[in-house]
Coordinates of C-alpha atoms in Angstrom, one line a residue:
Chain A
X21 CA -7.6 10.6 -9.6
X22 CA -6.3 12.3 -6.3
X23 CA -2.7 12.9 -6.8
X24 CA -0.3 12.7 -3.8
X25 CA 2.9 14.7 -4.0
X26 CA 5.6 13.9 -1.3
X27 CA 8.7 16.0 -0.5
X28 CA 11.4 15.5 -0.6
X29 CA 11.9 12.2 -2.4
X30 CA 14.9 11.6 -0.4
X31 CA 17.0 12.8 2.4
X32 CA 20.1 12.2 4.3
X33 CA 20.0 12.2 8.0
X34 CA 21.9 11.2 11.1
X35 CA 20.9 9.0 14.0
X36 CA 19.2 11.5 16.7
X37 CA 18.1 14.0 13.9
X38 CA 14.4 15.4 13.7
X39 CA 13.1 14.7 10.3
X40 CA 10.1 15.9 8.6
X41 CA 8.4 14.7 5.4
X42 CA 5.4 16.1 3.8
X43 CA 2.7 15.2 1.7
X44 CA 0.3 17.1 -0.5
X45 CA -3.1 16.2 -1.9
X46 CA -4.5 17.5 -5.2
X47 CA -7.6 18.2 -3.5
X48 CA -8.9 18.3 0.1
X49 CA -9.2 14.5 1.5
X50 CA -10.2 15.7 4.9
X51 CA -7.9 13.6 7.4
X52 CA -8.0 10.5 5.4
X53 CA -4.3 10.1 5.0
X54 CA -2.1 7.4 6.2
X55 CA 1.8 6.9 6.3
X56 CA 3.5 3.9 5.7
X57 CA 7.2 2.6 6.3
X58 CA 9.1 0.1 3.7
X59 CA 12.4 -1.5 4.3
X60 CA 14.2 -3.1 1.6
X61 CA 12.8 -6.5 0.4
X62 CA 10.0 -6.2 2.9
X63 CA 6.2 -5.1 2.5
X64 CA 5.0 -1.6 3.8
X65 CA 3.6 -1.3 7.2
X66 CA 1.2 1.4 8.3
X67 CA 2.6 3.7 11.1
X68 CA 0.0 6.6 11.1
X69 CA -3.6 6.4 10.0
X70 CA -6.4 9.2 9.8
X71 CA -3.5 11.7 9.5
X72 CA -2.4 11.7 13.2
X73 CA -3.4 8.4 15.0
X74 CA -0.5 5.9 15.7
X75 CA -0.9 2.5 14.6
X76 CA -0.5 -0.1 17.5
X77 CA 3.0 -1.1 18.3
X78 CA 4.7 1.9 16.6
X79 CA 7.1 3.9 18.7
X80 CA 5.7 7.2 19.7
X81 CA 8.9 9.1 18.0
X82 CA 6.5 8.8 14.9
X83 CA 3.9 11.5 14.5
X84 CA 1.6 12.8 11.9
X85 CA -0.5 15.9 11.7
X86 CA -2.4 17.9 8.9
X87 CA -6.0 17.9 7.3
X88 CA -7.1 18.9 4.0
X89 CA -4.6 19.0 1.4
X90 CA -1.3 19.3 3.4
X91 CA 0.2 16.6 5.9
X92 CA 3.4 16.0 7.5
X93 CA 5.2 12.8 9.2
X94 CA 7.6 13.7 11.7
X95 CA 10.2 11.3 13.0
X96 CA 11.8 13.0 16.4
X97 CA 15.3 11.3 17.0
X98 CA 15.8 9.3 14.4
X99 CA 17.0 5.7 15.0
X100 CA 19.1 3.5 12.9
X101 CA 15.9 1.2 12.1
X102 CA 14.3 4.4 10.9
X103 CA 16.2 4.1 7.6
X104 CA 13.6 3.2 5.3
X105 CA 11.2 4.5 2.6
X106 CA 8.2 6.1 3.8
X107 CA 4.9 6.5 1.7
X108 CA 1.6 8.5 2.1
X109 CA -1.6 7.3 1.2
X110 CA -5.1 8.7 0.9
X111 CA -8.3 7.0 1.4
X112 CA -10.8 9.5 0.5
X113 CA -14.0 8.5 -1.0
X114 CA -13.6 5.5 -3.6
X115 CA -10.7 3.8 -4.8
X116 CA -7.9 4.4 -6.2
X117 CA -6.7 5.4 -2.8
X118 CA -3.6 6.4 -4.2
X119 CA 0.0 6.7 -2.9
X120 CA 2.6 9.4 -2.8
X121 CA 5.9 8.6 -4.7
X122 CA 7.6 7.6 -1.5
X123 CA 10.5 9.5 0.3
X124 CA 13.9 7.4 1.1
X125 CA 15.5 8.3 4.4
X126 CA 19.2 7.6 4.0
X127 CA 22.2 7.9 6.7
X128 CA 24.3 11.0 6.3
Chain B
X23 CA -2.2 -15.4 13.9
X24 CA -3.3 -12.9 11.5
X25 CA -1.4 -13.2 8.2
X26 CA -1.7 -13.2 4.5
X27 CA 0.5 -15.6 2.3
X28 CA 0.8 -15.0 -1.6
X29 CA 1.7 -17.4 -4.2
X30 CA 1.8 -17.7 -7.9
X31 CA 4.4 -15.5 -9.1
X32 CA 7.1 -16.5 -11.5
X33 CA 8.7 -16.1 -15.0
X34 CA 6.0 -15.7 -17.7
X35 CA 6.2 -14.6 -21.3
X36 CA 4.8 -11.5 -22.5
X37 CA 1.1 -12.3 -23.5
X38 CA 0.8 -15.2 -21.0
X39 CA -1.3 -15.5 -17.9
X40 CA -0.7 -15.9 -14.1
X41 CA -3.1 -16.3 -11.2
X42 CA -1.8 -15.1 -8.0
X43 CA -3.3 -16.4 -4.7
X44 CA -3.7 -14.6 -1.4
X45 CA -4.4 -17.0 1.8
X46 CA -5.5 -15.3 4.7
X47 CA -5.5 -16.6 8.2
X48 CA -7.0 -15.1 11.4
X49 CA -9.7 -13.1 9.7
X50 CA -12.2 -13.9 7.1
X51 CA -11.7 -12.2 3.5
X52 CA -15.6 -12.2 3.1
X53 CA -15.9 -9.5 6.1
X54 CA -13.1 -7.4 4.8
X55 CA -12.0 -5.1 1.7
X56 CA -9.1 -6.7 0.1
X57 CA -6.7 -5.4 -2.6
X58 CA -3.6 -5.9 -4.6
X59 CA -0.7 -3.4 -4.6
X60 CA 2.3 -3.9 -7.1
X61 CA 5.9 -2.5 -6.9
X62 CA 7.7 -2.5 -9.9
X63 CA 11.6 -2.8 -9.5
X64 CA 12.9 0.2 -7.7
X65 CA 9.8 2.3 -7.9
X66 CA 6.8 3.0 -5.8
X67 CA 3.5 1.5 -4.8
X68 CA 0.7 1.2 -7.3
X69 CA -2.8 0.1 -6.6
X70 CA -3.9 -2.7 -9.0
X71 CA -7.2 -4.2 -7.8
X72 CA -9.5 -3.9 -4.7
X73 CA -13.0 -5.5 -3.6
X74 CA -14.6 -2.9 -1.4
X75 CA -18.1 -2.1 -0.2
X76 CA -19.4 -5.6 -0.6
X77 CA -18.6 -7.1 -4.0
X78 CA -17.6 -3.9 -6.0
X79 CA -14.3 -4.1 -7.5
X80 CA -11.7 -1.5 -8.7
X81 CA -9.0 -2.1 -11.2
X82 CA -6.4 0.5 -12.2
X83 CA -6.6 1.7 -15.8
X84 CA -3.3 0.1 -16.5
X85 CA -4.7 -3.4 -15.8
X86 CA -8.3 -2.8 -16.6
X87 CA -9.7 -5.7 -18.9
X88 CA -6.6 -7.8 -18.5
X89 CA -6.6 -8.4 -14.8
X90 CA -9.5 -9.7 -12.5
X91 CA -9.7 -9.8 -8.5
X92 CA -11.6 -12.4 -6.9
X93 CA -12.2 -14.4 -3.9
X94 CA -13.3 -17.8 -2.8
X95 CA -14.7 -17.7 0.7
X96 CA -14.7 -21.1 1.2
X97 CA -10.7 -21.3 1.3
X98 CA -10.5 -17.8 2.7
X99 CA -8.3 -16.7 -0.4
X100 CA -8.3 -14.0 -2.8
X101 CA -7.1 -14.2 -6.2
X102 CA -5.6 -12.0 -8.8
X103 CA -5.9 -13.5 -12.5
X104 CA -3.6 -11.4 -14.9
X105 CA -3.9 -12.2 -18.5
X106 CA -2.2 -10.6 -21.4
X107 CA 0.8 -9.7 -19.4
X108 CA 3.3 -7.3 -20.5
X109 CA 6.8 -6.4 -19.6
X110 CA 5.5 -3.3 -17.5
X111 CA 3.6 -5.8 -15.3
X112 CA 7.0 -6.9 -14.1
X113 CA 6.8 -6.1 -10.2
X114 CA 6.4 -7.6 -6.5
X115 CA 2.5 -7.9 -6.2
X116 CA 1.4 -7.5 -2.6
X117 CA -1.9 -8.6 -1.1
X118 CA -3.4 -6.6 1.4
X119 CA -6.3 -6.0 3.7
X120 CA -7.8 -2.8 3.9
X121 CA -9.1 -2.0 7.1
X122 CA -11.6 0.8 8.3
X123 CA -10.3 3.6 10.5
X124 CA -12.1 5.3 13.3
X125 CA -12.6 8.3 11.2
X126 CA -13.8 6.5 8.2
X127 CA -10.8 6.2 6.0
X128 CA -9.1 3.0 4.8
X129 CA -5.6 1.8 5.8
X130 CA -3.7 -1.3 4.3
X131 CA -3.2 -2.7 7.9
X132 CA -2.3 -6.5 6.9
X133 CA 0.4 -7.3 4.3
X134 CA 1.6 -10.5 2.8
X135 CA 5.3 -10.9 2.0
X136 CA 4.9 -10.3 -1.9
X137 CA 5.3 -12.5 -4.7
X138 CA 7.5 -11.5 -7.9
X139 CA 6.2 -11.6 -11.4
X140 CA 8.7 -11.1 -14.1
X141 CA 7.1 -10.8 -17.6
X142 CA 10.2 -11.5 -20.1
X143 CA 11.0 -13.5 -23.2

């Protein structure tokens, strides 16, 4: 199975900060990488698919980049509603389309 | 409205069985990849089972031989039959639609609200 490693696993930031979360795959996954946001007690929702495509309705302060094994989720100007846990997930080849461990973004 | 609604969770003793249901509206489960993802308390997301590429199924090693994904197209519903439940199966179980992306990948684009399964004596 392809392993997905996120870093950091948690971070503290202030409203207005620029936040970057990285995700590394154990082998090349081309651009088959998605990012999800999950708030406490809620289901995850997809933010970014195909590494850099913004899901409809997601604010433009979210962006994704990368290909191969290294990927980044960036939030420019963090907003109060962005405090949540973020997961990367690969969809290369066949299941299991594994998730990263998650990165919790907390208020500083 | 496109949505998924899960049901069937609850408290069950170790060794027991439960069947989770996931009723879809606004789209057909027969035309889509559908899966179950779980999240143990305070933990991350874990694939459990998925229908893909027609009727091919995948089950995680941790549930293989105990859990079975199925669907009833007439009811537009996906199921997860869970047998021989263990304490480590305690989690919120989410049903999700796996949608195709422009570049040929797969993303979980519709999620249910989740149903809690607690395995305890």
